[in-house]
């Protein structure tokens, strides 16, 4: 099993990065500088982050260490079952996959939001 670190940024983490959050900046730096660190920006969460802080989507999408996750059929079905698209896409992205058998952490500045969800959380607040 790999020791790779997989982290999904929710919309609060993305907005925090745009506001200069030191912990979010460190994650972005590590994902760029270290081969076994991966940051994911679910498209639906990216939209919400950009609504909160205009320019966030363009900025994060341009960073070499951040992978924007598009909506595929599985994520569309997951999003359709939830109240908010941003949280649903982030939750779906954090689930285990063949490429990420252990799933991914969800980086957030609002850890309480994820308390009832089956994900591991990385608190950036």
mmCIF file of N, CA and C in Angstrom:
data_model
loop_
_atom_site.group_PDB
_atom_site.id
_atom_site.type_symbol
_atom_site.label_atom_id
_atom_site.label_comp_id
_atom_site.label_asym_id
_atom_site.label_seq_id
_atom_site.Cartn_x
_atom_site.Cartn_y
_atom_site.Cartn_z
ATOM 1 N N UNK A 1 0.829 -1.180 0.000
ATOM 2 C CA UNK A 1 0.000 0.000 0.000
ATOM 3 C C UNK A 1 0.879 1.250 0.000
ATOM 4 N N UNK A 2 0.470 2.223 -0.718
ATOM 5 C CA UNK A 2 1.226 3.467 -0.865
ATOM 6 C C UNK A 2 1.024 4.391 0.332
ATOM 7 N N UNK A 3 2.027 5.194 0.601
ATOM 8 C CA UNK A 3 1.913 6.203 1.649
ATOM 9 C C UNK A 3 1.489 7.546 1.080
ATOM 10 N N UNK A 4 0.914 7.539 -0.102
ATOM 11 C CA UNK A 4 0.497 8.781 -0.742
ATOM 12 C C UNK A 4 -0.578 9.467 0.085
ATOM 13 N N UNK A 5 -0.554 10.793 0.047
ATOM 14 C CA UNK A 5 -1.532 11.606 0.763
ATOM 15 C C UNK A 5 -2.497 12.189 -0.260
ATOM 16 N N UNK A 6 -3.789 11.873 -0.100
ATOM 17 C CA UNK A 6 -4.833 12.373 -0.991
ATOM 18 C C UNK A 6 -5.752 13.274 -0.181
ATOM 19 N N UNK A 7 -5.916 14.507 -0.648
ATOM 20 C CA UNK A 7 -6.709 15.496 0.083
ATOM 21 C C UNK A 7 -7.678 16.183 -0.874
ATOM 22 N N UNK A 8 -8.947 16.209 -0.477
ATOM 23 C CA UNK A 8 -9.986 16.912 -1.221
ATOM 24 C C UNK A 8 -10.224 18.249 -0.531
ATOM 25 N N UNK A 9 -10.134 19.315 -1.285
ATOM 26 C CA UNK A 9 -10.433 20.646 -0.744
ATOM 27 C C UNK A 9 -11.934 20.898 -0.872
ATOM 28 N N UNK A 10 -12.616 21.187 0.243
ATOM 29 C CA UNK A 10 -14.008 21.601 0.109
ATOM 30 C C UNK A 10 -14.028 23.100 -0.187
ATOM 31 N N UNK A 11 -15.210 23.647 -0.411
ATOM 32 C CA UNK A 11 -15.266 25.056 -0.811
ATOM 33 C C UNK A 11 -14.752 26.005 0.263
ATOM 34 N N UNK A 12 -14.853 25.610 1.548
ATOM 35 C CA UNK A 12 -14.338 26.487 2.604
ATOM 36 C C UNK A 12 -12.820 26.522 2.589
ATOM 37 N N UNK A 13 -12.200 25.380 2.294
ATOM 38 C CA UNK A 13 -10.737 25.319 2.205
ATOM 39 C C UNK A 13 -10.228 26.111 1.006
ATOM 40 N N UNK A 14 -10.968 26.032 -0.100
ATOM 41 C CA UNK A 14 -10.571 26.784 -1.294
ATOM 42 C C UNK A 14 -10.657 28.286 -1.051
ATOM 43 N N UNK A 15 -11.741 28.721 -0.430
ATOM 44 C CA UNK A 15 -11.888 30.146 -0.116
ATOM 45 C C UNK A 15 -10.811 30.583 0.874
ATOM 46 N N UNK A 16 -10.503 29.715 1.840
ATOM 47 C CA UNK A 16 -9.458 30.038 2.819
ATOM 48 C C UNK A 16 -8.104 30.190 2.141
ATOM 49 N N UNK A 17 -7.821 29.345 1.153
ATOM 50 C CA UNK A 17 -6.560 29.471 0.403
ATOM 51 C C UNK A 17 -6.492 30.825 -0.280
ATOM 52 N N UNK A 18 -7.611 31.272 -0.814
ATOM 53 C CA UNK A 18 -7.665 32.583 -1.463
ATOM 54 C C UNK A 18 -7.489 33.737 -0.498
ATOM 55 N N UNK A 19 -7.808 33.485 0.774
ATOM 56 C CA UNK A 19 -7.638 34.512 1.807
ATOM 57 C C UNK A 19 -6.277 34.433 2.487
ATOM 58 N N UNK A 20 -5.412 33.524 2.017
ATOM 59 C CA UNK A 20 -4.062 33.433 2.578
ATOM 60 C C UNK A 20 -3.937 32.516 3.775
ATOM 61 N N UNK A 21 -4.858 31.581 3.971
ATOM 62 C CA UNK A 21 -4.772 30.627 5.071
ATOM 63 C C UNK A 21 -3.450 29.865 4.965
ATOM 64 N N UNK A 22 -2.649 29.914 6.013
ATOM 65 C CA UNK A 22 -1.317 29.322 6.008
ATOM 66 C C UNK A 22 -1.376 27.809 5.821
ATOM 67 N N UNK A 23 -2.310 27.138 6.472
ATOM 68 C CA UNK A 23 -2.400 25.692 6.355
ATOM 69 C C UNK A 23 -2.805 25.275 4.937
ATOM 70 N N UNK A 24 -3.741 25.992 4.337
ATOM 71 C CA UNK A 24 -4.128 25.702 2.954
ATOM 72 C C UNK A 24 -2.949 25.938 2.011
ATOM 73 N N UNK A 25 -2.210 26.996 2.246
ATOM 74 C CA UNK A 25 -1.038 27.290 1.415
ATOM 75 C C UNK A 25 0.010 26.191 1.525
ATOM 76 N N UNK A 26 0.192 25.655 2.726
ATOM 77 C CA UNK A 26 1.157 24.562 2.913
ATOM 78 C C UNK A 26 0.732 23.313 2.144
ATOM 79 N N UNK A 27 -0.562 23.014 2.154
ATOM 80 C CA UNK A 27 -1.056 21.860 1.395
ATOM 81 C C UNK A 27 -0.778 22.034 -0.093
ATOM 82 N N UNK A 28 -1.050 23.224 -0.598
ATOM 83 C CA UNK A 28 -0.821 23.510 -2.016
ATOM 84 C C UNK A 28 0.655 23.379 -2.352
ATOM 85 N N UNK A 29 1.504 23.897 -1.488
ATOM 86 C CA UNK A 29 2.950 23.795 -1.719
ATOM 87 C C UNK A 29 3.398 22.331 -1.727
ATOM 88 N N UNK A 30 2.946 21.554 -0.743
ATOM 89 C CA UNK A 30 3.369 20.148 -0.670
ATOM 90 C C UNK A 30 2.888 19.365 -1.885
ATOM 91 N N UNK A 31 1.657 19.640 -2.338
ATOM 92 C CA UNK A 31 1.132 18.928 -3.508
ATOM 93 C C UNK A 31 1.944 19.255 -4.758
ATOM 94 N N UNK A 32 2.491 20.449 -4.801
ATOM 95 C CA UNK A 32 3.327 20.840 -5.937
ATOM 96 C C UNK A 32 4.743 20.275 -5.809
ATOM 97 N N UNK A 33 5.270 20.251 -4.594
ATOM 98 C CA UNK A 33 6.677 19.903 -4.384
ATOM 99 C C UNK A 33 6.925 18.417 -4.130
ATOM 100 N N UNK A 34 5.945 17.680 -3.659
ATOM 101 C CA UNK A 34 6.159 16.287 -3.279
ATOM 102 C C UNK A 34 5.330 15.355 -4.159
ATOM 103 N N UNK A 35 5.979 14.340 -4.683
ATOM 104 C CA UNK A 35 5.349 13.436 -5.646
ATOM 105 C C UNK A 35 4.199 12.620 -5.060
ATOM 106 N N UNK A 36 4.189 12.378 -3.761
ATOM 107 C CA UNK A 36 3.151 11.531 -3.181
ATOM 108 C C UNK A 36 2.050 12.309 -2.454
ATOM 109 N N UNK A 37 1.916 13.595 -2.757
ATOM 110 C CA UNK A 37 0.852 14.430 -2.204
ATOM 111 C C UNK A 37 -0.056 14.867 -3.345
ATOM 112 N N UNK A 38 -1.363 14.680 -3.161
ATOM 113 C CA UNK A 38 -2.333 14.998 -4.202
ATOM 114 C C UNK A 38 -3.471 15.835 -3.621
ATOM 115 N N UNK A 39 -3.751 16.951 -4.269
ATOM 116 C CA UNK A 39 -4.874 17.814 -3.884
ATOM 117 C C UNK A 39 -5.915 17.784 -4.982
ATOM 118 N N UNK A 40 -7.176 17.657 -4.564
ATOM 119 C CA UNK A 40 -8.279 17.598 -5.514
ATOM 120 C C UNK A 40 -9.268 18.725 -5.226
ATOM 121 N N UNK A 41 -9.733 19.346 -6.291
ATOM 122 C CA UNK A 41 -10.736 20.402 -6.209
ATOM 123 C C UNK A 41 -11.970 19.939 -6.969
ATOM 124 N N UNK A 42 -12.989 19.427 -6.268
ATOM 125 C CA UNK A 42 -14.205 19.027 -6.956
ATOM 126 C C UNK A 42 -14.857 20.248 -7.629
ATOM 127 N N UNK A 43 -15.267 20.081 -8.870
ATOM 128 C CA UNK A 43 -15.788 21.205 -9.655
ATOM 129 C C UNK A 43 -16.942 21.922 -8.956
ATOM 130 N N UNK A 44 -17.852 21.180 -8.348
ATOM 131 C CA UNK A 44 -18.999 21.826 -7.687
ATOM 132 C C UNK A 44 -18.551 22.669 -6.494
ATOM 133 N N UNK A 45 -17.567 22.197 -5.756
ATOM 134 C CA UNK A 45 -17.038 22.973 -4.636
ATOM 135 C C UNK A 45 -16.274 24.188 -5.147
ATOM 136 N N UNK A 46 -15.621 24.036 -6.282
ATOM 137 C CA UNK A 46 -14.887 25.147 -6.884
ATOM 138 C C UNK A 46 -15.835 26.279 -7.274
ATOM 139 N N UNK A 47 -17.004 25.929 -7.776
ATOM 140 C CA UNK A 47 -18.019 26.937 -8.117
ATOM 141 C C UNK A 47 -18.440 27.715 -6.878
ATOM 142 N N UNK A 48 -18.727 26.994 -5.787
ATOM 143 C CA UNK A 48 -19.150 27.658 -4.549
ATOM 144 C C UNK A 48 -18.045 28.529 -3.967
ATOM 145 N N UNK A 49 -16.814 28.058 -4.032
ATOM 146 C CA UNK A 49 -15.685 28.856 -3.535
ATOM 147 C C UNK A 49 -15.552 30.138 -4.344
ATOM 148 N N UNK A 50 -15.757 30.039 -5.658
ATOM 149 C CA UNK A 50 -15.649 31.218 -6.509
ATOM 150 C C UNK A 50 -16.795 32.192 -6.255
ATOM 151 N N UNK A 51 -17.964 31.695 -5.893
ATOM 152 C CA UNK A 51 -19.085 32.581 -5.530
ATOM 153 C C UNK A 51 -18.770 33.345 -4.247
ATOM 154 N N UNK A 52 -18.091 32.659 -3.325
ATOM 155 C CA UNK A 52 -17.711 33.289 -2.055
ATOM 156 C C UNK A 52 -16.573 34.280 -2.253
ATOM 157 N N UNK A 53 -15.613 33.886 -3.049
ATOM 158 C CA UNK A 53 -14.438 34.725 -3.307
ATOM 159 C C UNK A 53 -14.129 34.666 -4.803
ATOM 160 N N UNK A 54 -14.658 35.650 -5.562
ATOM 161 C CA UNK A 54 -14.447 35.651 -7.016
ATOM 162 C C UNK A 54 -12.960 35.584 -7.381
ATOM 163 N N UNK A 55 -12.651 34.753 -8.361
ATOM 164 C CA UNK A 55 -11.279 34.556 -8.802
ATOM 165 C C UNK A 55 -10.646 33.299 -8.237
ATOM 166 N N UNK A 56 -11.283 32.697 -7.226
ATOM 167 C CA UNK A 56 -10.732 31.507 -6.585
ATOM 168 C C UNK A 56 -10.629 30.344 -7.567
ATOM 169 N N UNK A 57 -11.663 30.129 -8.354
ATOM 170 C CA UNK A 57 -11.669 28.988 -9.283
ATOM 171 C C UNK A 57 -10.533 29.092 -10.294
ATOM 172 N N UNK A 58 -10.396 30.242 -10.901
ATOM 173 C CA UNK A 58 -9.341 30.425 -11.898
ATOM 174 C C UNK A 58 -7.963 30.244 -11.267
ATOM 175 N N UNK A 59 -7.787 30.803 -10.080
ATOM 176 C CA UNK A 59 -6.501 30.703 -9.392
ATOM 177 C C UNK A 59 -6.158 29.250 -9.060
ATOM 178 N N UNK A 60 -7.071 28.536 -8.407
ATOM 179 C CA UNK A 60 -6.782 27.156 -8.006
ATOM 180 C C UNK A 60 -6.602 26.247 -9.211
ATOM 181 N N UNK A 61 -7.402 26.443 -10.238
ATOM 182 C CA UNK A 61 -7.296 25.593 -11.428
ATOM 183 C C UNK A 61 -5.960 25.780 -12.131
ATOM 184 N N UNK A 62 -5.323 26.912 -11.941
ATOM 185 C CA UNK A 62 -4.040 27.189 -12.582
ATOM 186 C C UNK A 62 -2.852 26.614 -11.807
ATOM 187 N N UNK A 63 -3.069 26.187 -10.579
ATOM 188 C CA UNK A 63 -1.974 25.675 -9.761
ATOM 189 C C UNK A 63 -1.599 24.255 -10.191
ATOM 190 N N UNK A 64 -0.307 23.999 -10.396
ATOM 191 C CA UNK A 64 0.107 22.679 -10.888
ATOM 192 C C UNK A 64 -0.145 21.535 -9.912
ATOM 193 N N UNK A 65 -0.260 21.802 -8.637
ATOM 194 C CA UNK A 65 -0.465 20.745 -7.653
ATOM 195 C C UNK A 65 -1.918 20.424 -7.371
ATOM 196 N N UNK A 66 -2.843 21.094 -8.046
ATOM 197 C CA UNK A 66 -4.272 20.899 -7.789
ATOM 198 C C UNK A 66 -4.923 20.250 -9.008
ATOM 199 N N UNK A 67 -5.640 19.166 -8.774
ATOM 200 C CA UNK A 67 -6.372 18.474 -9.834
ATOM 201 C C UNK A 67 -7.857 18.795 -9.694
ATOM 202 N N UNK A 68 -8.431 19.403 -10.708
ATOM 203 C CA UNK A 68 -9.859 19.693 -10.709
ATOM 204 C C UNK A 68 -10.596 18.418 -11.117
ATOM 205 N N UNK A 69 -11.571 18.031 -10.298
ATOM 206 C CA UNK A 69 -12.357 16.829 -10.563
ATOM 207 C C UNK A 69 -13.658 17.211 -11.244
ATOM 208 N N UNK A 70 -13.832 16.740 -12.453
ATOM 209 C CA UNK A 70 -15.052 16.995 -13.216
ATOM 210 C C UNK A 70 -16.197 16.138 -12.684
ATOM 211 N N UNK A 71 -17.381 16.453 -13.158
ATOM 212 C CA UNK A 71 -18.544 15.630 -12.838
ATOM 213 C C UNK A 71 -18.639 14.480 -13.836
ATOM 214 N N UNK A 72 -18.443 13.268 -13.337
ATOM 215 C CA UNK A 72 -18.693 12.091 -14.163
ATOM 216 C C UNK A 72 -20.045 11.521 -13.709
ATOM 217 N N UNK A 73 -20.469 10.444 -14.298
ATOM 218 C CA UNK A 73 -21.785 9.900 -13.970
ATOM 219 C C UNK A 73 -21.915 9.550 -12.491
ATOM 220 N N UNK A 74 -20.894 8.915 -11.923
ATOM 221 C CA UNK A 74 -20.955 8.543 -10.509
ATOM 222 C C UNK A 74 -21.088 9.764 -9.605
ATOM 223 N N UNK A 75 -20.348 10.830 -9.917
ATOM 224 C CA UNK A 75 -20.445 12.034 -9.083
ATOM 225 C C UNK A 75 -21.773 12.751 -9.301
ATOM 226 N N UNK A 76 -22.313 12.720 -10.513
ATOM 227 C CA UNK A 76 -23.631 13.317 -10.765
ATOM 228 C C UNK A 76 -24.687 12.614 -9.924
ATOM 229 N N UNK A 77 -24.638 11.301 -9.887
ATOM 230 C CA UNK A 77 -25.610 10.554 -9.090
ATOM 231 C C UNK A 77 -25.458 10.852 -7.603
ATOM 232 N N UNK A 78 -24.214 11.009 -7.137
ATOM 233 C CA UNK A 78 -23.972 11.358 -5.735
ATOM 234 C C UNK A 78 -24.488 12.752 -5.423
ATOM 235 N N UNK A 79 -24.248 13.691 -6.308
ATOM 236 C CA UNK A 79 -24.689 15.070 -6.117
ATOM 237 C C UNK A 79 -26.214 15.149 -6.093
ATOM 238 N N UNK A 80 -26.860 14.361 -6.924
ATOM 239 C CA UNK A 80 -28.322 14.386 -7.016
ATOM 240 C C UNK A 80 -28.989 13.961 -5.718
ATOM 241 N N UNK A 81 -28.290 13.224 -4.872
ATOM 242 C CA UNK A 81 -28.867 12.721 -3.619
ATOM 243 C C UNK A 81 -28.674 13.665 -2.433
ATOM 244 N N UNK A 82 -27.927 14.727 -2.603
ATOM 245 C CA UNK A 82 -27.583 15.603 -1.478
ATOM 246 C C UNK A 82 -28.218 16.981 -1.620
ATOM 247 N N UNK A 83 -28.190 17.746 -0.529
ATOM 248 C CA UNK A 83 -28.762 19.090 -0.540
ATOM 249 C C UNK A 83 -27.882 20.096 -1.273
ATOM 250 N N UNK A 84 -26.587 20.072 -0.988
ATOM 251 C CA UNK A 84 -25.701 21.035 -1.644
ATOM 252 C C UNK A 84 -24.738 20.309 -2.573
ATOM 253 N N UNK A 85 -24.552 20.867 -3.731
ATOM 254 C CA UNK A 85 -23.674 20.258 -4.726
ATOM 255 C C UNK A 85 -22.229 20.243 -4.248
ATOM 256 N N UNK A 86 -21.789 21.318 -3.621
ATOM 257 C CA UNK A 86 -20.391 21.417 -3.193
ATOM 258 C C UNK A 86 -20.044 20.319 -2.194
ATOM 259 N N UNK A 87 -20.853 20.172 -1.164
ATOM 260 C CA UNK A 87 -20.588 19.149 -0.149
ATOM 261 C C UNK A 87 -20.703 17.752 -0.752
ATOM 262 N N UNK A 88 -21.702 17.544 -1.593
ATOM 263 C CA UNK A 88 -21.906 16.230 -2.201
ATOM 264 C C UNK A 88 -20.731 15.831 -3.086
ATOM 265 N N UNK A 89 -20.235 16.760 -3.883
ATOM 266 C CA UNK A 89 -19.117 16.431 -4.772
ATOM 267 C C UNK A 89 -17.844 16.204 -3.961
ATOM 268 N N UNK A 90 -17.644 16.976 -2.912
ATOM 269 C CA UNK A 90 -16.473 16.783 -2.042
ATOM 270 C C UNK A 90 -16.549 15.435 -1.337
ATOM 271 N N UNK A 91 -17.720 15.091 -0.816
ATOM 272 C CA UNK A 91 -17.912 13.811 -0.140
ATOM 273 C C UNK A 91 -17.663 12.656 -1.108
ATOM 274 N N UNK A 92 -18.217 12.757 -2.290
ATOM 275 C CA UNK A 92 -18.025 11.716 -3.301
ATOM 276 C C UNK A 92 -16.537 11.571 -3.649
ATOM 277 N N UNK A 93 -15.849 12.681 -3.816
ATOM 278 C CA UNK A 93 -14.432 12.657 -4.186
ATOM 279 C C UNK A 93 -13.555 12.041 -3.103
ATOM 280 N N UNK A 94 -13.991 12.112 -1.858
ATOM 281 C CA UNK A 94 -13.197 11.590 -0.741
ATOM 282 C C UNK A 94 -13.384 10.087 -0.520
ATOM 283 N N UNK A 95 -14.335 9.483 -1.188
ATOM 284 C CA UNK A 95 -14.609 8.058 -1.006
ATOM 285 C C UNK A 95 -13.492 7.217 -1.634
ATOM 286 N N UNK A 96 -13.294 6.013 -1.115
ATOM 287 C CA UNK A 96 -12.272 5.129 -1.685
ATOM 288 C C UNK A 96 -12.539 4.803 -3.159
ATOM 289 N N UNK A 97 -11.479 4.700 -3.912
ATOM 290 C CA UNK A 97 -11.516 4.318 -5.325
ATOM 291 C C UNK A 97 -10.376 3.335 -5.554
ATOM 292 N N UNK A 98 -10.329 2.697 -6.712
ATOM 293 C CA UNK A 98 -9.179 1.816 -6.977
ATOM 294 C C UNK A 98 -7.840 2.566 -6.913
ATOM 295 N N UNK A 99 -7.825 3.850 -7.314
ATOM 296 C CA UNK A 99 -6.595 4.646 -7.252
ATOM 297 C C UNK A 99 -6.293 5.124 -5.834
ATOM 298 N N UNK A 100 -7.333 5.274 -5.015
ATOM 299 C CA UNK A 100 -7.203 5.741 -3.635
ATOM 300 C C UNK A 100 -7.967 4.781 -2.716
ATOM 301 N N UNK A 101 -7.438 3.581 -2.474
ATOM 302 C CA UNK A 101 -8.187 2.589 -1.692
ATOM 303 C C UNK A 101 -8.524 3.051 -0.274
ATOM 304 N N UNK A 102 -7.727 3.945 0.270
ATOM 305 C CA UNK A 102 -8.004 4.477 1.604
ATOM 306 C C UNK A 102 -8.861 5.725 1.580
ATOM 307 N N UNK A 103 -9.306 6.127 0.406
ATOM 308 C CA UNK A 103 -10.071 7.365 0.292
ATOM 309 C C UNK A 103 -9.160 8.572 0.421
ATOM 310 N N UNK A 104 -9.771 9.699 0.694
ATOM 311 C CA UNK A 104 -9.019 10.948 0.844
ATOM 312 C C UNK A 104 -9.529 11.712 2.052
ATOM 313 N N UNK A 105 -8.678 12.555 2.584
ATOM 314 C CA UNK A 105 -9.092 13.480 3.643
ATOM 315 C C UNK A 105 -9.867 14.629 3.007
ATOM 316 N N UNK A 106 -10.785 15.214 3.759
ATOM 317 C CA UNK A 106 -11.451 16.436 3.313
ATOM 318 C C UNK A 106 -10.856 17.589 4.109
ATOM 319 N N UNK A 107 -10.186 18.507 3.416
ATOM 320 C CA UNK A 107 -9.647 19.709 4.066
ATOM 321 C C UNK A 107 -10.765 20.744 4.112
ATOM 322 N N UNK A 108 -10.950 21.337 5.275
ATOM 323 C CA UNK A 108 -12.065 22.254 5.489
ATOM 324 C C UNK A 108 -11.754 23.243 6.603
ATOM 325 N N UNK A 109 -12.434 24.368 6.598
ATOM 326 C CA UNK A 109 -12.377 25.282 7.732
ATOM 327 C C UNK A 109 -13.642 25.155 8.581
ATOM 328 N N UNK A 110 -14.519 24.218 8.190
ATOM 329 C CA UNK A 110 -15.760 23.976 8.924
ATOM 330 C C UNK A 110 -15.888 22.480 9.219
ATOM 331 N N UNK A 111 -15.072 21.947 10.135
ATOM 332 C CA UNK A 111 -15.069 20.500 10.387
ATOM 333 C C UNK A 111 -16.394 19.958 10.924
ATOM 334 N N UNK A 112 -17.167 20.778 11.622
ATOM 335 C CA UNK A 112 -18.444 20.314 12.162
ATOM 336 C C UNK A 112 -19.405 19.890 11.065
ATOM 337 N N UNK A 113 -19.298 20.497 9.908
ATOM 338 C CA UNK A 113 -20.163 20.170 8.786
ATOM 339 C C UNK A 113 -20.007 18.706 8.377
ATOM 340 N N UNK A 114 -18.841 18.134 8.587
ATOM 341 C CA UNK A 114 -18.537 16.771 8.150
ATOM 342 C C UNK A 114 -18.703 15.738 9.251
ATOM 343 N N UNK A 115 -19.125 16.163 10.446
ATOM 344 C CA UNK A 115 -19.188 15.269 11.608
ATOM 345 C C UNK A 115 -20.051 14.030 11.371
ATOM 346 N N UNK A 116 -21.124 14.151 10.646
ATOM 347 C CA UNK A 116 -22.023 13.010 10.434
ATOM 348 C C UNK A 116 -21.732 12.241 9.140
ATOM 349 N N UNK A 117 -20.672 12.608 8.459
ATOM 350 C CA UNK A 117 -20.332 11.974 7.177
ATOM 351 C C UNK A 117 -19.182 10.973 7.352
ATOM 352 N N UNK A 118 -19.144 9.951 6.502
ATOM 353 C CA UNK A 118 -18.095 8.927 6.613
ATOM 354 C C UNK A 118 -16.791 9.332 5.930
ATOM 355 N N UNK A 119 -16.191 10.430 6.421
ATOM 356 C CA UNK A 119 -14.920 10.912 5.860
ATOM 357 C C UNK A 119 -13.986 11.321 6.984
ATOM 358 N N UNK A 120 -12.703 11.299 6.673
ATOM 359 C CA UNK A 120 -11.692 11.829 7.587
ATOM 360 C C UNK A 120 -11.517 13.299 7.250
ATOM 361 N N UNK A 121 -11.334 14.126 8.247
ATOM 362 C CA UNK A 121 -11.295 15.576 8.061
ATOM 363 C C UNK A 121 -9.945 16.138 8.478
ATOM 364 N N UNK A 122 -9.482 17.100 7.706
ATOM 365 C CA UNK A 122 -8.283 17.856 8.032
ATOM 366 C C UNK A 122 -8.736 19.292 8.285
ATOM 367 N N UNK A 123 -8.678 19.712 9.545
ATOM 368 C CA UNK A 123 -9.168 21.024 9.968
ATOM 369 C C UNK A 123 -8.143 22.110 9.642
ATOM 370 N N UNK A 124 -8.521 23.035 8.790
ATOM 371 C CA UNK A 124 -7.632 24.135 8.409
ATOM 372 C C UNK A 124 -7.904 25.419 9.199
ATOM 373 N N UNK A 125 -8.818 25.350 10.150
ATOM 374 C CA UNK A 125 -9.145 26.568 10.919
ATOM 375 C C UNK A 125 -8.210 26.748 12.099
#
